[in-house]
mmCIF file of C-alpha atoms in Angstrom:
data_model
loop_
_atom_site.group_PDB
_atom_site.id
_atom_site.type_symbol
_atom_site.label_atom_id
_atom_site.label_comp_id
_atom_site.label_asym_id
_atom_site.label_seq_id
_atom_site.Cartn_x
_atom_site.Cartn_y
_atom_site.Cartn_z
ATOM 1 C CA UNK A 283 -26.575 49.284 -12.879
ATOM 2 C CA UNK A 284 -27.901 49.180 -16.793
ATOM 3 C CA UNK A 285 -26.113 45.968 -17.465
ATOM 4 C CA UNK A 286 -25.966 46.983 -21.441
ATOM 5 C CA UNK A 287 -25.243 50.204 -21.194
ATOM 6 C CA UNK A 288 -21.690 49.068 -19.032
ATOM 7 C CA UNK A 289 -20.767 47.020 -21.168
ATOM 8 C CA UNK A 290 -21.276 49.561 -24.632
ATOM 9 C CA UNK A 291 -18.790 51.670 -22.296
ATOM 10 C CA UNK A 292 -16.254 49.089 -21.891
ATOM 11 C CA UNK A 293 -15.861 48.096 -25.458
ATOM 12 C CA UNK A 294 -15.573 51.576 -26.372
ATOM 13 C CA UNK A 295 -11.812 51.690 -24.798
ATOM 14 C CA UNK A 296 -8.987 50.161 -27.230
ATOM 15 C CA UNK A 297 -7.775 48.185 -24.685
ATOM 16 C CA UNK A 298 -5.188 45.813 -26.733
ATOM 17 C CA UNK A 299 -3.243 44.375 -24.880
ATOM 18 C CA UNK A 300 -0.104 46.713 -24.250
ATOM 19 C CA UNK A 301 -2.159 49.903 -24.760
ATOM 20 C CA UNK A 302 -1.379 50.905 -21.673
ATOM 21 C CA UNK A 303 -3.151 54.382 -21.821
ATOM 22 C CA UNK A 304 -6.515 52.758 -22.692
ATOM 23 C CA UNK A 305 -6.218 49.780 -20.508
ATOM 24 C CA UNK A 306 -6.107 53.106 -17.834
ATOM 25 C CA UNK A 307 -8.483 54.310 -18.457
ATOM 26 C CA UNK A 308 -10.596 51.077 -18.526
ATOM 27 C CA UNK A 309 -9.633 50.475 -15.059
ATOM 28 C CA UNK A 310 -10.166 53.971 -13.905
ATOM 29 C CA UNK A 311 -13.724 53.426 -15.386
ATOM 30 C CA UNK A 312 -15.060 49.871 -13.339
ATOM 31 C CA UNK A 313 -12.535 51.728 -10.569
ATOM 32 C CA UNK A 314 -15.057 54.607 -10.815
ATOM 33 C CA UNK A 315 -17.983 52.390 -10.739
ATOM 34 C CA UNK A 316 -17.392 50.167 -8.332
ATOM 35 C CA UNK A 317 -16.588 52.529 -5.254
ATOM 36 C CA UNK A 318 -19.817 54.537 -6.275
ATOM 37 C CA UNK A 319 -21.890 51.452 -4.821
ATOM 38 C CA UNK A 320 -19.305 51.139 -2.492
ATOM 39 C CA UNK A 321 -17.043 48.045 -3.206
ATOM 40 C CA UNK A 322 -13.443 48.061 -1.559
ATOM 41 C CA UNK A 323 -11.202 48.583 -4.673
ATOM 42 C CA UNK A 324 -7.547 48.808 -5.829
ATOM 43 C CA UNK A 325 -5.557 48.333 -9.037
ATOM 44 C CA UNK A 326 -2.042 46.906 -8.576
ATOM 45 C CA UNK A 327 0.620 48.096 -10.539
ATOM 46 C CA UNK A 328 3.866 45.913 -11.549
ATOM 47 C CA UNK A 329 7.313 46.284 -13.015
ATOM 48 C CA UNK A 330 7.682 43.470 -14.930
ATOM 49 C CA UNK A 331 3.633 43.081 -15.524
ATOM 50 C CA UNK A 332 0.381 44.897 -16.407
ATOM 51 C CA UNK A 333 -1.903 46.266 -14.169
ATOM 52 C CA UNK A 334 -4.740 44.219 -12.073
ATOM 53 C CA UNK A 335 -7.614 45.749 -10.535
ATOM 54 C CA UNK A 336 -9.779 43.922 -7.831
ATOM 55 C CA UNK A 337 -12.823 44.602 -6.358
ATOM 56 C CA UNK A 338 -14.395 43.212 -3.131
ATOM 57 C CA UNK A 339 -16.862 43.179 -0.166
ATOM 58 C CA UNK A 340 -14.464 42.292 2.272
ATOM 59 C CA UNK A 341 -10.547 43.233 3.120
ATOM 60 C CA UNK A 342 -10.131 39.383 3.898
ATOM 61 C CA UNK A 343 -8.085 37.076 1.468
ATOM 62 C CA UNK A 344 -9.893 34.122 1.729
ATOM 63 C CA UNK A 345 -12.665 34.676 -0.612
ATOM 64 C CA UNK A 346 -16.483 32.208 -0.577
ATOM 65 C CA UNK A 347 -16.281 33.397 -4.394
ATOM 66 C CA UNK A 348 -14.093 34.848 -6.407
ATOM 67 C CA UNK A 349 -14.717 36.335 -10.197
ATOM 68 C CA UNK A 350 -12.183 36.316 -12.720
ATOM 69 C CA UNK A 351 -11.559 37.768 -15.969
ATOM 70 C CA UNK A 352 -9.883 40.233 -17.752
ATOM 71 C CA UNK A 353 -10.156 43.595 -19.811
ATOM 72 C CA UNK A 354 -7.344 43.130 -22.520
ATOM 73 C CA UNK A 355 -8.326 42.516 -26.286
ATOM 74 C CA UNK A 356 -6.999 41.791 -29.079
ATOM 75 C CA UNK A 357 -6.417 43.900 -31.981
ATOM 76 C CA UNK A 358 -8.792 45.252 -34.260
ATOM 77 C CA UNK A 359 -10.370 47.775 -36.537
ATOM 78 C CA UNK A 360 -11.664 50.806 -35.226
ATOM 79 C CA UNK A 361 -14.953 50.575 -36.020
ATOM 80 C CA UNK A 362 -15.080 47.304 -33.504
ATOM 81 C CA UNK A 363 -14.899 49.640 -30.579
ATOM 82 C CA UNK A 364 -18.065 50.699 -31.428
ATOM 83 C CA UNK A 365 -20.493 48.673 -30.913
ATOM 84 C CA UNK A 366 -23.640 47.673 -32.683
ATOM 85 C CA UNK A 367 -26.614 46.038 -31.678
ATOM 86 C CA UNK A 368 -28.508 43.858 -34.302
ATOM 87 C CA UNK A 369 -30.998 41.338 -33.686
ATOM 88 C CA UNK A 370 -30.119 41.465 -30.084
ATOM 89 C CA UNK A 371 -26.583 40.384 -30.791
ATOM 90 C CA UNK A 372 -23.894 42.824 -29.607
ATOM 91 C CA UNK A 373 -21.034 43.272 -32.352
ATOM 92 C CA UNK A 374 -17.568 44.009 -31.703
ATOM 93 C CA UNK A 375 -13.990 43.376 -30.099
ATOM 94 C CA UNK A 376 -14.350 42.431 -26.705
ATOM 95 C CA UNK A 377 -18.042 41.356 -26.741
ATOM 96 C CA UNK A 378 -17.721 37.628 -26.154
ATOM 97 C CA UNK A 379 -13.663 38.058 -24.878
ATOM 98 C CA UNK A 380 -14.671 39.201 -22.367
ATOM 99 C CA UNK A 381 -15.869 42.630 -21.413
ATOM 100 C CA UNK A 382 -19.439 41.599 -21.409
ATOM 101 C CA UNK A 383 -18.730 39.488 -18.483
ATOM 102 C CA UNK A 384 -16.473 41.887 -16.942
ATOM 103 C CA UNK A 385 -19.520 43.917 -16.589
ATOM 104 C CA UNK A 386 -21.594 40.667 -15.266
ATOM 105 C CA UNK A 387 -18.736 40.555 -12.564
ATOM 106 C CA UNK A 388 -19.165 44.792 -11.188
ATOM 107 C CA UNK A 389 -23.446 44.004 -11.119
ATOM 108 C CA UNK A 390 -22.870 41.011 -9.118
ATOM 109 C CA UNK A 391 -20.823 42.588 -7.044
ATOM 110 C CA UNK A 392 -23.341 45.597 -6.916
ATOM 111 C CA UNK A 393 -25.850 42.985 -5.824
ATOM 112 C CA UNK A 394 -23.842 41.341 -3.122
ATOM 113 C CA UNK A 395 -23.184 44.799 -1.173
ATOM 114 C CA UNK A 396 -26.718 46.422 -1.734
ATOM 115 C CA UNK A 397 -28.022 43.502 -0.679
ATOM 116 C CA UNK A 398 -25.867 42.764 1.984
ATOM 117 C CA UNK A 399 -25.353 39.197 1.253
ATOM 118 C CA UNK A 400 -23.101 36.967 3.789
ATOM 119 C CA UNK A 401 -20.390 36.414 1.538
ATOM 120 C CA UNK A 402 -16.876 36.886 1.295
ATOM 121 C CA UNK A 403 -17.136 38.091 -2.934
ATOM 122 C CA UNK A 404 -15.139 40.159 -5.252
ATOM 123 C CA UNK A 405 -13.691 39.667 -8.506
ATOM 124 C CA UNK A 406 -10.205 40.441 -10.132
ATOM 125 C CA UNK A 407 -9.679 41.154 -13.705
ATOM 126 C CA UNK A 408 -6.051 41.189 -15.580
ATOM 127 C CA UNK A 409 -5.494 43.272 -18.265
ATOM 128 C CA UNK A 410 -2.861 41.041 -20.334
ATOM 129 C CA UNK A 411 -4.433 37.878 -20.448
ATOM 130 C CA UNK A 412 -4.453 37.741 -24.456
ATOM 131 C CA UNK A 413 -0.378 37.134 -24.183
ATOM 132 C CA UNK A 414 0.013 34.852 -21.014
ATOM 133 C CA UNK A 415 -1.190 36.631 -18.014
ATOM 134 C CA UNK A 416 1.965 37.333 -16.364
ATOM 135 C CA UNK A 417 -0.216 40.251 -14.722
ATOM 136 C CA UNK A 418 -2.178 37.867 -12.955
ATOM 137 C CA UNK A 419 0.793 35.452 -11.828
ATOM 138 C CA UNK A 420 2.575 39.072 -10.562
ATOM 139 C CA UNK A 421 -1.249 39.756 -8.549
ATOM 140 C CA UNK A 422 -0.683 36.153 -7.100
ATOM 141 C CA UNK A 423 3.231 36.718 -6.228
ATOM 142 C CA UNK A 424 1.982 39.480 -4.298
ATOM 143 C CA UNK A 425 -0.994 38.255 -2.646
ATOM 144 C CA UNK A 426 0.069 34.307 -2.407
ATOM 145 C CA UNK A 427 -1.874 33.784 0.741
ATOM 146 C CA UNK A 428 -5.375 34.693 -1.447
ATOM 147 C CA UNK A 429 -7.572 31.831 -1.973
ATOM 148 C CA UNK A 430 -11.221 31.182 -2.776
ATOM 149 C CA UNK A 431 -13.668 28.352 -1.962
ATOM 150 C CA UNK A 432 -15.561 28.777 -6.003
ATOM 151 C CA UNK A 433 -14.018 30.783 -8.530
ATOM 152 C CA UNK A 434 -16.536 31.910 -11.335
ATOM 153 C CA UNK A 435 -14.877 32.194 -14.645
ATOM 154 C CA UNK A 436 -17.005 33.513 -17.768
ATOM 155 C CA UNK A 437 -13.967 33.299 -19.478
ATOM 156 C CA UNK A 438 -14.430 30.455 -21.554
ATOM 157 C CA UNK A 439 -16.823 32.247 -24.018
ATOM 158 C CA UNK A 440 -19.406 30.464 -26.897
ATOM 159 C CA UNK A 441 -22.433 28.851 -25.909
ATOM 160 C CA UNK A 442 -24.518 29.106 -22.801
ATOM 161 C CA UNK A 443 -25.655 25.473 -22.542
ATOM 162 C CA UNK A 444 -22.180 24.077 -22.006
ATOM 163 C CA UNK A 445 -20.362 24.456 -18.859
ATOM 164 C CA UNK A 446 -16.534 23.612 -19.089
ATOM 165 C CA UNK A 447 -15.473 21.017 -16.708
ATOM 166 C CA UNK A 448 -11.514 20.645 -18.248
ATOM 167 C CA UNK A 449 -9.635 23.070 -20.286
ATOM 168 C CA UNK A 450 -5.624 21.876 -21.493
ATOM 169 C CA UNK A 451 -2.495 22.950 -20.341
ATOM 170 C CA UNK A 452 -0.808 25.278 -23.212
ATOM 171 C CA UNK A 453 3.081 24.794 -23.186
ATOM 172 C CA UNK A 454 5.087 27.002 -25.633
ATOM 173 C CA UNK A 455 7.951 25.496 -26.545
ATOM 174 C CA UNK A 456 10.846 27.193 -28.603
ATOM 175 C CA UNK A 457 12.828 25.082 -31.011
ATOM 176 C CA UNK A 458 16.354 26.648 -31.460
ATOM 177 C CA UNK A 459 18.839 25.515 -34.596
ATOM 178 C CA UNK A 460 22.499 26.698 -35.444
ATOM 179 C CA UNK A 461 23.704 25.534 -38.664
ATOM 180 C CA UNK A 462 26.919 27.091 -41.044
ATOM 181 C CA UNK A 463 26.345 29.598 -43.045
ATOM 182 C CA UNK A 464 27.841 29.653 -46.845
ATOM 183 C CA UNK A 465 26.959 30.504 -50.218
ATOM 184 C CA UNK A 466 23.453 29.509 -51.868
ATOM 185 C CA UNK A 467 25.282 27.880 -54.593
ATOM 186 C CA UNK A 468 27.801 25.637 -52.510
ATOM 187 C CA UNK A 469 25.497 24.289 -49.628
ATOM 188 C CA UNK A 470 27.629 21.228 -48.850
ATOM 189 C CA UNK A 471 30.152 23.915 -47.815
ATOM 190 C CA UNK A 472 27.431 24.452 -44.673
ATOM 191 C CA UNK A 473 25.030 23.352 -42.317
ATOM 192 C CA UNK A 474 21.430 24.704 -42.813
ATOM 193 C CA UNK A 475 19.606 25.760 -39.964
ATOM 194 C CA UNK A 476 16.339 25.822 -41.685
ATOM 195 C CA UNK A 477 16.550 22.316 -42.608
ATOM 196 C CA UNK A 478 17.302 20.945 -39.348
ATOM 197 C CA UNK A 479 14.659 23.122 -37.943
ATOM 198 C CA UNK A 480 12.100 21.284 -40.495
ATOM 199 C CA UNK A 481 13.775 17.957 -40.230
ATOM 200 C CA UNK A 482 13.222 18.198 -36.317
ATOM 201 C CA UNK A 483 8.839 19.686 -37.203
ATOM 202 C CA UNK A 484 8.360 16.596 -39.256
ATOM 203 C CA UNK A 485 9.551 14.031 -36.409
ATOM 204 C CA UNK A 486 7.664 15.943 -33.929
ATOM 205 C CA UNK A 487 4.565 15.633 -36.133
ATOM 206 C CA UNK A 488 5.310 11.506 -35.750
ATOM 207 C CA UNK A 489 4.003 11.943 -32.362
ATOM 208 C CA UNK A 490 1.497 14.734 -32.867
ATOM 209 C CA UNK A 491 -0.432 14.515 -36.343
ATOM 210 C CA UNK A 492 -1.292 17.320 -38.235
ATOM 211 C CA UNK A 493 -5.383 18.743 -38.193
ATOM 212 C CA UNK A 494 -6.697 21.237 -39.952
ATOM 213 C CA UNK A 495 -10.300 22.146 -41.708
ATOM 214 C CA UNK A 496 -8.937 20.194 -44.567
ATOM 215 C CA UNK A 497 -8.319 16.995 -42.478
ATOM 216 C CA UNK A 498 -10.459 14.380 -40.716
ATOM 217 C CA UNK A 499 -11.063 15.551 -37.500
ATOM 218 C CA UNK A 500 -10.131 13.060 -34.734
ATOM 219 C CA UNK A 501 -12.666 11.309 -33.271
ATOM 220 C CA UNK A 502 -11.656 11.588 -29.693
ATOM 221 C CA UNK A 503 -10.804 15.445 -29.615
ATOM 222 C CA UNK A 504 -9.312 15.132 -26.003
ATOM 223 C CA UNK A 505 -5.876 14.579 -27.140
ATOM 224 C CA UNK A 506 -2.735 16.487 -26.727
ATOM 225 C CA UNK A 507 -1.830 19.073 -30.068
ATOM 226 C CA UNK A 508 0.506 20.894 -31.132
ATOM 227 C CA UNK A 509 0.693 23.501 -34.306
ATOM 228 C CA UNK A 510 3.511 25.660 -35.462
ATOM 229 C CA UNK A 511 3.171 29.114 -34.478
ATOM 230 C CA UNK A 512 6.402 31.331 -35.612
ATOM 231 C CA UNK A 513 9.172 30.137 -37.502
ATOM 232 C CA UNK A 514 12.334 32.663 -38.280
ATOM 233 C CA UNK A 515 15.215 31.411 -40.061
ATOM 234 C CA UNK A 516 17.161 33.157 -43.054
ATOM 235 C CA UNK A 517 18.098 36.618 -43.672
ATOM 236 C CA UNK A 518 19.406 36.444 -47.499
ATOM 237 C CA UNK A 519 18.245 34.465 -50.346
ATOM 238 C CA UNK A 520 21.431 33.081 -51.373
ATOM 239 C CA UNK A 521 22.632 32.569 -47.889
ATOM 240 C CA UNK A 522 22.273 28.950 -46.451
ATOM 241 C CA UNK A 523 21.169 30.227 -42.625
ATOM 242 C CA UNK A 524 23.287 29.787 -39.997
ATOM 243 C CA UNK A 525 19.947 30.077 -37.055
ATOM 244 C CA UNK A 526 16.416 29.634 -36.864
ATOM 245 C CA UNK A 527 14.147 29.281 -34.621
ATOM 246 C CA UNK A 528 9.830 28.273 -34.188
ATOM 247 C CA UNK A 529 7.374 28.704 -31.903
ATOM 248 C CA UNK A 530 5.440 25.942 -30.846
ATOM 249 C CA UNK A 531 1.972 25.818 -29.325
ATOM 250 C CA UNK A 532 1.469 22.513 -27.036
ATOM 251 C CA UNK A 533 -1.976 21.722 -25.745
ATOM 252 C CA UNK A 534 -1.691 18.975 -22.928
ATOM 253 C CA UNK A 535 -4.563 17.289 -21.617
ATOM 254 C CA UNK A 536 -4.669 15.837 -17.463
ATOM 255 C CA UNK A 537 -3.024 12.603 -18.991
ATOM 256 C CA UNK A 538 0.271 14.086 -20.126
ATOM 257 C CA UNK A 539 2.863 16.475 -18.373
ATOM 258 C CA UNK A 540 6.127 18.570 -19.348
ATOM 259 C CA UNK A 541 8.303 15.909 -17.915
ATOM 260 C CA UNK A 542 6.580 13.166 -20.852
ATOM 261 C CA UNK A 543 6.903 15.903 -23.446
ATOM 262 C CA UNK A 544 10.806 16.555 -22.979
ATOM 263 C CA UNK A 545 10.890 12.820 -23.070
ATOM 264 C CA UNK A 546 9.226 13.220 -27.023
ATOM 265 C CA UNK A 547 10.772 16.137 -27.948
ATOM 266 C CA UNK A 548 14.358 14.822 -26.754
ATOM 267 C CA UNK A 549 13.784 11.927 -29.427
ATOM 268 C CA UNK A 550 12.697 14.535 -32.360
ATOM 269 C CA UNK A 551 16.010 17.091 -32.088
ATOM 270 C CA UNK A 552 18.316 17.034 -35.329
ATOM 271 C CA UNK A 553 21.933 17.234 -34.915
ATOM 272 C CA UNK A 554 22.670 21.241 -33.352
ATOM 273 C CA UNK A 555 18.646 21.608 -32.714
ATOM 274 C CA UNK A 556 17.604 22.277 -29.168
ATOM 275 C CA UNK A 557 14.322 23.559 -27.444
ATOM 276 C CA UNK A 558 13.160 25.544 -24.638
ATOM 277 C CA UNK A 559 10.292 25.381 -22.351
ATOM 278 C CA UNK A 560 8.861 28.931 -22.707
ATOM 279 C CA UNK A 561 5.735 28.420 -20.558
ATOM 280 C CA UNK A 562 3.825 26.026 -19.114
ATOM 281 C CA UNK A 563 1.011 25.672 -16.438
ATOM 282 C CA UNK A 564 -1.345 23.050 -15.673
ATOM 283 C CA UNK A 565 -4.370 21.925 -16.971
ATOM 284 C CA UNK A 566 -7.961 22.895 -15.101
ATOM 285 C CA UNK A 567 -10.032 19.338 -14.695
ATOM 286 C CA UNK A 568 -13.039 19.640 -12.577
ATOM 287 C CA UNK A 569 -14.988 16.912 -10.918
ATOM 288 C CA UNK A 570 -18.156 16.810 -12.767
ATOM 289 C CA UNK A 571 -20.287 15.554 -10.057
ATOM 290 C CA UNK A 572 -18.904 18.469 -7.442
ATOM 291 C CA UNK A 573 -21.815 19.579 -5.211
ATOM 292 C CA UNK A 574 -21.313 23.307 -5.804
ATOM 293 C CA UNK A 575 -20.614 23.191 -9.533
ATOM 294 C CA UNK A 576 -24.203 20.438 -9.563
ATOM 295 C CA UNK A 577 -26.126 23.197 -7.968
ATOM 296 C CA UNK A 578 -24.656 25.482 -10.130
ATOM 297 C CA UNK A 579 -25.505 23.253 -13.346
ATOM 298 C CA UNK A 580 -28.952 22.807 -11.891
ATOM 299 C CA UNK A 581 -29.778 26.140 -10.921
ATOM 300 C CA UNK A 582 -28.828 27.405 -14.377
ATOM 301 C CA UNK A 583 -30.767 25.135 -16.470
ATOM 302 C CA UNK A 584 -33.736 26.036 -14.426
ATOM 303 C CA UNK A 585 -33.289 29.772 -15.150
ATOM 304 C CA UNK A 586 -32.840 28.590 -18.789
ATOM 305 C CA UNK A 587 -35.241 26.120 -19.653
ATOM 306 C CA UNK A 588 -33.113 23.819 -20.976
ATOM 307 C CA UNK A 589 -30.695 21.269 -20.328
ATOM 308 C CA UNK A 590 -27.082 22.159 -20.175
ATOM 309 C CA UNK A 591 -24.313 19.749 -20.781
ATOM 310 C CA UNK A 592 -20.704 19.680 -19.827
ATOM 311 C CA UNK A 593 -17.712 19.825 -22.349
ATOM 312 C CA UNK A 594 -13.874 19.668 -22.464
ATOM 313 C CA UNK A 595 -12.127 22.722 -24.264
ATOM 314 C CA UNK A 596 -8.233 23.095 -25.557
ATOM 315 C CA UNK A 597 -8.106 26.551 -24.022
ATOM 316 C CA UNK A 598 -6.532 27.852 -21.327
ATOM 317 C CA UNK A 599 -7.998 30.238 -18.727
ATOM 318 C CA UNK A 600 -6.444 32.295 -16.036
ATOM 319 C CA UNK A 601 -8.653 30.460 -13.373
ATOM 320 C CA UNK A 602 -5.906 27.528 -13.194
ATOM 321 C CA UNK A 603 -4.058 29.650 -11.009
ATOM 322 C CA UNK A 604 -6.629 28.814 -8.255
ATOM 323 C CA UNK A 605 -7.159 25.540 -9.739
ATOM 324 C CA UNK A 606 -3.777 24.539 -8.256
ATOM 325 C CA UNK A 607 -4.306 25.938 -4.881
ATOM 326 C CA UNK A 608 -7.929 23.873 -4.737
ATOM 327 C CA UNK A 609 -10.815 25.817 -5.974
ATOM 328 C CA UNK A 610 -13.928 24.960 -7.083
ATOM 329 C CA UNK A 611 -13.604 26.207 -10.526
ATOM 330 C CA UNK A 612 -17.467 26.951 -12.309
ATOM 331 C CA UNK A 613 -16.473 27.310 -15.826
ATOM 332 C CA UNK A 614 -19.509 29.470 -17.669
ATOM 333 C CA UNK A 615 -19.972 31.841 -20.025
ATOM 334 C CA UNK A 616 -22.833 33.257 -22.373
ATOM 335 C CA UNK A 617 -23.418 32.390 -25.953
ATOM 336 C CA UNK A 618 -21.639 34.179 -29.179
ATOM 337 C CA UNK A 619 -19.005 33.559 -31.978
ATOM 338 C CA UNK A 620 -16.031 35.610 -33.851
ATOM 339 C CA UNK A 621 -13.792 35.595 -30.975
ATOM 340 C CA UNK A 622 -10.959 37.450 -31.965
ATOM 341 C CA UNK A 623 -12.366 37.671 -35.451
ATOM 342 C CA UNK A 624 -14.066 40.821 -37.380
ATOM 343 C CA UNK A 625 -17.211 39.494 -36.236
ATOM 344 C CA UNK A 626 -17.191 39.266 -32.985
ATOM 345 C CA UNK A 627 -20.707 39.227 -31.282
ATOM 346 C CA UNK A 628 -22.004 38.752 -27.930
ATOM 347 C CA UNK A 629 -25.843 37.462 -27.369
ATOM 348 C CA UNK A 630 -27.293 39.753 -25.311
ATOM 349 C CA UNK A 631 -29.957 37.959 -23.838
ATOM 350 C CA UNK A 632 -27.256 35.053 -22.988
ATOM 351 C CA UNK A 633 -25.477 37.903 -21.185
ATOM 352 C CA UNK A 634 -28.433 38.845 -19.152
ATOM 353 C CA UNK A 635 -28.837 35.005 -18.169
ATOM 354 C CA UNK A 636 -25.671 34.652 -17.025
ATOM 355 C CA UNK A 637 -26.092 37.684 -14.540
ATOM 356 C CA UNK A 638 -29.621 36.354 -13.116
ATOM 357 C CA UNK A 639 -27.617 32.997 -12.878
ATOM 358 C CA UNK A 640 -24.824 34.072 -10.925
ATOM 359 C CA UNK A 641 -26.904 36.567 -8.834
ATOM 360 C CA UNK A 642 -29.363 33.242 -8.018
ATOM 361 C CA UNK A 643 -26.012 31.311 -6.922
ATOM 362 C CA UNK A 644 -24.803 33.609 -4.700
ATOM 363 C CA UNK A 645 -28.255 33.995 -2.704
ATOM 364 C CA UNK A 646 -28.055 30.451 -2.667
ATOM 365 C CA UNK A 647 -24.639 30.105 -1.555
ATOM 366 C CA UNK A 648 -25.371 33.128 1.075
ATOM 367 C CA UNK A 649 -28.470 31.661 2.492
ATOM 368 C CA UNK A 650 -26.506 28.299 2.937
ATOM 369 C CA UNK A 651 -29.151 26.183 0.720
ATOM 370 C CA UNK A 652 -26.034 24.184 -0.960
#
């Protein structure tokens, strides 16, 4: 398949996340595509979740390799779903996160059937990863007895000589505050909500400082965070509010858990402010000197030319699903910036290295010389 050519296609549908008609027809398209070069294929459909399509070799569940990804973006100006091509950088929504890759995933899978490797491969893409990926925990409710020896995830998007060997947990936690409401002029004849809700930020932030661009930045950067996401509280300007309520955005490293941050958070509430756990997972830690994810490392800097180095990221990726039940989890992607920004851009020639490096795996990994 014309590697560049897929992916031009794929950005070209507006699939935001919760554009349900475009996300369609995205999956009707790699649907489409995939079964022409004769890959088993299916898209699942949920009632509480988005769709997930999956592609294989095989009608097993216990996978060698496994690709994962998504098609979901996030929002954007129109002209971002079409792309442009200067200086051999791909611009536009979906270029680095992650469509590129999506497209790396259908030509390995091309490969593997034409060239009949001995593998059990496919990949499965979500298509609501950009709010949580309950699509891909309703593909795993269904299928719980899937597994896979090495999940590849290109998900992790930025910079080709950096494979990721840890990524956080995120935990989104809402804080919840009744107060009184009364007059503007007479607040002693209430309880502010808004106030609590602040008074209850700024002990939290005793326990989690504050970064920013205008800040120091730490000089260990493998610590847990936390920043404010949403706050609602108020209605009327001369109303002391009775409610409010935040958002907050929790990234745990290996060293912390839910239980230890309860045990913080319990200490920060103000009198009639609570909090709920919204979500939480666990975070994806990797052993570094892994014999799959060495030959990987090795394999790739010799398509390269260069050395490649592993690093720790705050973000989370849907591939800690099969972190949990005990894959090998490869955590590569190709080299680009803007995610989720206006300028979004995708290296092309990255793109094409990350296909030859996969491809060169999976021989490898076929013709048992790991």
């Amino acid at each position: 398949m014309n590697l560049i050519e897929t992916i031009t296609d794929l950005i070209g549908f507006k699939s935001v996340t919760g554009n349900s008609s475009e996300i369609d027809n995205c999956l009707h398209y790699i649907y489409d595509k995939a079964t022409k070069f004769g890959a088993d294929v299916n898209i699942y459909r949920f009632e509480d979740a988005s769709p997930v399509i999956m592609a294989t070799n095989t009608y097993a569940q216990n996978f060698d390799v496994l690709i994962l990804g998504h098609i979901d973006v996030v929002p954007a100006d129109e002209n971002m779903f079409k792309p442009i091509i200067k200086e051999n950088k791909m611009f536009g929504r979906g270029t680095l996160d992650m469509k590129s890759f999506a497209a790396v995933a259908l030509n390995s899978l091309e490969y593997v059937i034409k060239n009949k490797l001995d593998l059990k491969f496919g990949f499965v893409l979500s298509t609501d990863e950009e709010t949580g990926s309950k699509s891909t925990k309703a593909f795993l409710e269904k299928f719980p007895n899937i597994s896979a020896k090495i999940v590849l995830d290109n998900d992790v998007g930025g910079d080709i000589t950096k494979i990721v060997a840890r990524c956080k947990n995120p935990v989104f936690v809402k804080l919840i505050s009744k107060g009184k409401a009364a007059h503007g002029s007479t607040p002693w004849n209430g309880i502010d909500a808004n106030e609590n809700l602040f008074q209850t930020w700024q002990n939290i932030r005793k326990f989690y400082p504050y970064y920013s661009i205008d800040t120091n930045e730490p000089t260990d950067k493998w610590i847990d965070t936390v920043h404010f996401a949403t706050i609602n509280g108020g209605g009327v300007s001369n109303i002391i509010a009775d409610s409010a309520c935040a958002l907050l955005d929790f990234r745990l490293t290996e060293n912390s858990s839910v239980d230890n941050l309860c045990i913080t958070l319990d200490k920060c509430m103000e009198n009639q402010v609570g909090y709920e756990i919204v979500s939480a997972s666990t975070p994806v830690v990797m052993d570094e000197n892994n014999k799959y994810i060495r030959a990987y490392k090795e394999y790739a800097q010799s398509i390269l030319g260069k050395t490649i180095d592993f690093e720790y990221i705050g973000g989370a990726t849907d591939s800690r699903e099969f972190a949990q039940k005990g894959s090998i989890v490869i955590m590569h992607s190709g080299t680009g910036d803007g995610m989720h920004a206006n300028n979004e851009y995708v290296d092309l020639t990255s793109v094409e290295q990350i296909a030859k490096i996969q491809i060169g795996f999976l021989e490898k990994l076929a013709n048992q010389k790991i």
